[in-house]
Structure formats: C-alpha cells, structure tokens
C-alpha cells in the first residue's frame, strides 16, 4: 500500500505559477513511476505528465513547455511546476504512483486559474 498526499493547489491569476507537491509513503519511492493527472468539472480525468524511476519525463501536448515534472527521491516527493497558467488548467490535480503493476492515487488538490 502506498499513500500519496498532494499539496500546493490554490487560486492563481492567469499567467501565474503554482508548484504542486506529492509526498509518497514507502521505502522504495525511487522505483516508482510517478504521474500527474487532472480532472476538470464535467470532464474525464486526463493525464498531464509522467516521470519514470529513471527520470525520463513526458508531457501532454496541452501543458508541454509550461509545466515541469520533477522528483526528489530523498524526500519521497514528486513536483509539478506549473507556469503560464491558463483558465483551462483549472481542475483537481492528482498524483499517481505505479510500481509492480499496482497503481495508487492521492486525494487530489484543487487548482483554480482566474482569467
């Protein structure tokens, strides 16, 4: 069982920045692939970004060039730096860990971008 706790969400004006954090439990965090997802009201949850255990990163086209995913294995934490935020980035953001065919999700953190 892996516990994930997101933080860092809030209200920000369009063009602003936020940094989300996701703290994971467990002693093998460095082996997890970690991802960020988001779900806007009335829409399905969508993938935002992934960082593998080896540090390889991939991004959805909608956030490429504006968001940066990173990890600090010493702190069991994955981050999502969000810059140049747009109103369409408004959503609940979730982190997910993947390891040994098991996926775990956090409870989510709300990001609201005002235009």
PDB file of N, CA, C and O in Angstrom, residues 29-64:
ATOM      1  N   UNK A  29      10.467   4.478  -2.962  1.00  0.00           N
ATOM      2  CA  UNK A  29       9.925   5.547  -3.819  1.00  0.00           C
ATOM      3  C   UNK A  29      10.736   5.693  -5.101  1.00  0.00           C
ATOM      4  O   UNK A  29      10.186   5.965  -6.167  1.00  0.00           O
ATOM      5  N   UNK A  30      12.036   5.527  -5.024  1.00  0.00           N
ATOM      6  CA  UNK A  30      12.879   5.729  -6.202  1.00  0.00           C
ATOM      7  C   UNK A  30      12.532   4.754  -7.334  1.00  0.00           C
ATOM      8  O   UNK A  30      12.898   4.988  -8.486  1.00  0.00           O
ATOM      9  N   UNK A  31      11.853   3.678  -7.005  1.00  0.00           N
ATOM     10  CA  UNK A  31      11.478   2.684  -8.015  1.00  0.00           C
ATOM     11  C   UNK A  31      10.118   2.962  -8.655  1.00  0.00           C
ATOM     12  O   UNK A  31       9.731   2.284  -9.607  1.00  0.00           O
ATOM     13  N   UNK A  32       9.374   3.930  -8.078  1.00  0.00           N
ATOM     14  CA  UNK A  32       8.045   4.216  -8.603  1.00  0.00           C
ATOM     15  C   UNK A  32       8.145   5.079  -9.865  1.00  0.00           C
ATOM     16  O   UNK A  32       8.939   6.024  -9.925  1.00  0.00           O
ATOM     17  N   UNK A  33       7.304   4.801 -10.841  1.00  0.00           N
ATOM     18  CA  UNK A  33       6.997   5.785 -11.870  1.00  0.00           C
ATOM     19  C   UNK A  33       5.903   6.674 -11.282  1.00  0.00           C
ATOM     20  O   UNK A  33       4.954   6.169 -10.676  1.00  0.00           O
ATOM     21  N   UNK A  34       6.031   7.972 -11.457  1.00  0.00           N
ATOM     22  CA  UNK A  34       5.073   8.910 -10.864  1.00  0.00           C
ATOM     23  C   UNK A  34       4.420   9.753 -11.955  1.00  0.00           C
ATOM     24  O   UNK A  34       5.073  10.165 -12.919  1.00  0.00           O
ATOM     25  N   UNK A  35       3.140  10.002 -11.772  1.00  0.00           N
ATOM     26  CA  UNK A  35       2.433  10.801 -12.765  1.00  0.00           C
ATOM     27  C   UNK A  35       1.512  11.817 -12.129  1.00  0.00           C
ATOM     28  O   UNK A  35       1.121  11.676 -10.960  1.00  0.00           O
ATOM     29  N   UNK A  36       1.209  12.843 -12.881  1.00  0.00           N
ATOM     30  CA  UNK A  36       0.195  13.834 -12.506  1.00  0.00           C
ATOM     31  C   UNK A  36      -0.946  13.742 -13.511  1.00  0.00           C
ATOM     32  O   UNK A  36      -0.712  13.626 -14.721  1.00  0.00           O
ATOM     33  N   UNK A  37      -2.159  13.820 -12.973  1.00  0.00           N
ATOM     34  CA  UNK A  37      -3.380  13.809 -13.762  1.00  0.00           C
ATOM     35  C   UNK A  37      -4.254  14.955 -13.272  1.00  0.00           C
ATOM     36  O   UNK A  37      -4.028  15.510 -12.194  1.00  0.00           O
ATOM     37  N   UNK A  38      -5.263  15.290 -14.053  1.00  0.00           N
ATOM     38  CA  UNK A  38      -6.185  16.332 -13.614  1.00  0.00           C
ATOM     39  C   UNK A  38      -7.584  16.013 -14.109  1.00  0.00           C
ATOM     40  O   UNK A  38      -7.770  15.329 -15.118  1.00  0.00           O
ATOM     41  N   UNK A  39      -8.556  16.550 -13.391  1.00  0.00           N
ATOM     42  CA  UNK A  39      -9.952  16.373 -13.760  1.00  0.00           C
ATOM     43  C   UNK A  39     -10.690  17.674 -13.565  1.00  0.00           C
ATOM     44  O   UNK A  39     -10.807  18.179 -12.443  1.00  0.00           O
ATOM     45  N   UNK A  40     -11.177  18.221 -14.673  1.00  0.00           N
ATOM     46  CA  UNK A  40     -11.962  19.444 -14.641  1.00  0.00           C
ATOM     47  C   UNK A  40     -13.432  19.089 -14.447  1.00  0.00           C
ATOM     48  O   UNK A  40     -13.852  17.968 -14.768  1.00  0.00           O
ATOM     49  N   UNK A  41     -14.233  20.028 -13.948  1.00  0.00           N
ATOM     50  CA  UNK A  41     -15.663  19.752 -13.733  1.00  0.00           C
ATOM     51  C   UNK A  41     -16.345  19.283 -15.013  1.00  0.00           C
ATOM     52  O   UNK A  41     -16.192  19.894 -16.074  1.00  0.00           O
ATOM     53  N   UNK A  42     -17.049  18.167 -14.910  1.00  0.00           N
ATOM     54  CA  UNK A  42     -17.792  17.653 -16.048  1.00  0.00           C
ATOM     55  C   UNK A  42     -16.955  16.936 -17.083  1.00  0.00           C
ATOM     56  O   UNK A  42     -17.474  16.549 -18.139  1.00  0.00           O
ATOM     57  N   UNK A  43     -15.663  16.762 -16.806  1.00  0.00           N
ATOM     58  CA  UNK A  43     -14.784  16.111 -17.775  1.00  0.00           C
ATOM     59  C   UNK A  43     -14.127  14.884 -17.159  1.00  0.00           C
ATOM     60  O   UNK A  43     -14.090  14.724 -15.942  1.00  0.00           O
ATOM     61  N   UNK A  44     -13.597  14.034 -18.028  1.00  0.00           N
ATOM     62  CA  UNK A  44     -12.887  12.855 -17.557  1.00  0.00           C
ATOM     63  C   UNK A  44     -11.493  13.243 -17.063  1.00  0.00           C
ATOM     64  O   UNK A  44     -10.925  14.266 -17.479  1.00  0.00           O
ATOM     65  N   UNK A  45     -10.968  12.402 -16.201  1.00  0.00           N
ATOM     66  CA  UNK A  45      -9.606  12.616 -15.725  1.00  0.00           C
ATOM     67  C   UNK A  45      -8.645  12.445 -16.895  1.00  0.00           C
ATOM     68  O   UNK A  45      -8.787  11.507 -17.692  1.00  0.00           O
ATOM     69  N   UNK A  46      -7.659  13.336 -16.989  1.00  0.00           N
ATOM     70  CA  UNK A  46      -6.706  13.265 -18.084  1.00  0.00           C
ATOM     71  C   UNK A  46      -5.281  13.286 -17.552  1.00  0.00           C
ATOM     72  O   UNK A  46      -4.983  13.893 -16.526  1.00  0.00           O
ATOM     73  N   UNK A  47      -4.422  12.639 -18.300  1.00  0.00           N
ATOM     74  CA  UNK A  47      -3.010  12.572 -17.957  1.00  0.00           C
ATOM     75  C   UNK A  47      -2.353  13.912 -18.255  1.00  0.00           C
ATOM     76  O   UNK A  47      -2.626  14.556 -19.272  1.00  0.00           O
ATOM     77  N   UNK A  48      -1.431  14.327 -17.367  1.00  0.00           N
ATOM     78  CA  UNK A  48      -0.725  15.592 -17.526  1.00  0.00           C
ATOM     79  C   UNK A  48       0.769  15.360 -17.797  1.00  0.00           C
ATOM     80  O   UNK A  48       1.321  15.890 -18.757  1.00  0.00           O
ATOM     81  N   UNK A  49       1.405  14.562 -16.927  1.00  0.00           N
ATOM     82  CA  UNK A  49       2.851  14.373 -17.055  1.00  0.00           C
ATOM     83  C   UNK A  49       3.262  13.127 -16.285  1.00  0.00           C
ATOM     84  O   UNK A  49       2.581  12.711 -15.355  1.00  0.00           O
ATOM     85  N   UNK A  50       4.383  12.556 -16.695  1.00  0.00           N
ATOM     86  CA  UNK A  50       4.954  11.382 -16.039  1.00  0.00           C
ATOM     87  C   UNK A  50       6.446  11.551 -15.887  1.00  0.00           C
ATOM     88  O   UNK A  50       7.102  12.131 -16.759  1.00  0.00           O
ATOM     89  N   UNK A  51       6.973  11.042 -14.778  1.00  0.00           N
ATOM     90  CA  UNK A  51       8.421  10.912 -14.613  1.00  0.00           C
ATOM     91  C   UNK A  51       8.683   9.480 -14.171  1.00  0.00           C
ATOM     92  O   UNK A  51       8.096   8.990 -13.206  1.00  0.00           O
ATOM     93  N   UNK A  52       9.560   8.807 -14.906  1.00  0.00           N
ATOM     94  CA  UNK A  52       9.836   7.417 -14.593  1.00  0.00           C
ATOM     95  C   UNK A  52      10.835   7.308 -13.442  1.00  0.00           C
ATOM     96  O   UNK A  52      11.435   8.307 -13.010  1.00  0.00           O
ATOM     97  N   UNK A  53      11.025   6.081 -12.986  1.00  0.00           N
ATOM     98  CA  UNK A  53      12.015   5.856 -11.930  1.00  0.00           C
ATOM     99  C   UNK A  53      13.413   6.264 -12.399  1.00  0.00           C
ATOM    100  O   UNK A  53      14.258   6.656 -11.588  1.00  0.00           O
ATOM    101  N   UNK A  54      13.635   6.227 -13.696  1.00  0.00           N
ATOM    102  CA  UNK A  54      14.926   6.625 -14.241  1.00  0.00           C
ATOM    103  C   UNK A  54      15.044   8.095 -14.560  1.00  0.00           C
ATOM    104  O   UNK A  54      16.099   8.545 -15.023  1.00  0.00           O
ATOM    105  N   UNK A  55      13.963   8.835 -14.314  1.00  0.00           N
ATOM    106  CA  UNK A  55      13.999  10.280 -14.515  1.00  0.00           C
ATOM    107  C   UNK A  55      13.538  10.766 -15.878  1.00  0.00           C
ATOM    108  O   UNK A  55      13.595  11.968 -16.161  1.00  0.00           O
ATOM    109  N   UNK A  56      13.049   9.862 -16.707  1.00  0.00           N
ATOM    110  CA  UNK A  56      12.557  10.296 -18.014  1.00  0.00           C
ATOM    111  C   UNK A  56      11.190  10.948 -17.860  1.00  0.00           C
ATOM    112  O   UNK A  56      10.326  10.423 -17.153  1.00  0.00           O
ATOM    113  N   UNK A  57      11.005  12.070 -18.535  1.00  0.00           N
ATOM    114  CA  UNK A  57       9.754  12.830 -18.405  1.00  0.00           C
ATOM    115  C   UNK A  57       9.007  12.890 -19.725  1.00  0.00           C
ATOM    116  O   UNK A  57       9.613  12.942 -20.805  1.00  0.00           O
ATOM    117  N   UNK A  58       7.684  12.872 -19.638  1.00  0.00           N
ATOM    118  CA  UNK A  58       6.816  13.061 -20.788  1.00  0.00           C
ATOM    119  C   UNK A  58       5.648  13.949 -20.367  1.00  0.00           C
ATOM    120  O   UNK A  58       5.276  13.959 -19.186  1.00  0.00           O
ATOM    121  N   UNK A  59       5.084  14.666 -21.346  1.00  0.00           N
ATOM    122  CA  UNK A  59       4.039  15.642 -21.060  1.00  0.00           C
ATOM    123  C   UNK A  59       2.914  15.553 -22.075  1.00  0.00           C
ATOM    124  O   UNK A  59       3.138  15.252 -23.255  1.00  0.00           O
ATOM    125  N   UNK A  60       1.721  15.888 -21.615  1.00  0.00           N
ATOM    126  CA  UNK A  60       0.611  16.076 -22.536  1.00  0.00           C
ATOM    127  C   UNK A  60       0.888  17.316 -23.377  1.00  0.00           C
ATOM    128  O   UNK A  60       1.520  18.278 -22.918  1.00  0.00           O
ATOM    129  N   UNK A  61       0.399  17.304 -24.602  1.00  0.00           N
ATOM    130  CA  UNK A  61       0.639  18.433 -25.501  1.00  0.00           C
ATOM    131  C   UNK A  61       0.089  19.736 -24.916  1.00  0.00           C
ATOM    132  O   UNK A  61       0.662  20.804 -25.125  1.00  0.00           O
ATOM    133  N   UNK A  62      -0.990  19.648 -24.172  1.00  0.00           N
ATOM    134  CA  UNK A  62      -1.645  20.842 -23.652  1.00  0.00           C
ATOM    135  C   UNK A  62      -0.803  21.571 -22.604  1.00  0.00           C
ATOM    136  O   UNK A  62      -1.061  22.746 -22.319  1.00  0.00           O
ATOM    137  N   UNK A  63       0.183  20.889 -22.018  1.00  0.00           N
ATOM    138  CA  UNK A  63       0.985  21.521 -20.966  1.00  0.00           C
ATOM    139  C   UNK A  63       2.470  21.599 -21.331  1.00  0.00           C
ATOM    140  O   UNK A  63       3.259  22.198 -20.590  1.00  0.00           O
ATOM    141  N   UNK A  64       2.840  21.009 -22.443  1.00  0.00           N
ATOM    142  CA  UNK A  64       4.253  20.971 -22.830  1.00  0.00           C
ATOM    143  C   UNK A  64       4.794  22.382 -22.966  1.00  0.00           C
ATOM    144  O   UNK A  64       4.173  23.252 -23.587  1.00  0.00           O
TER     145      UNK A  64
END
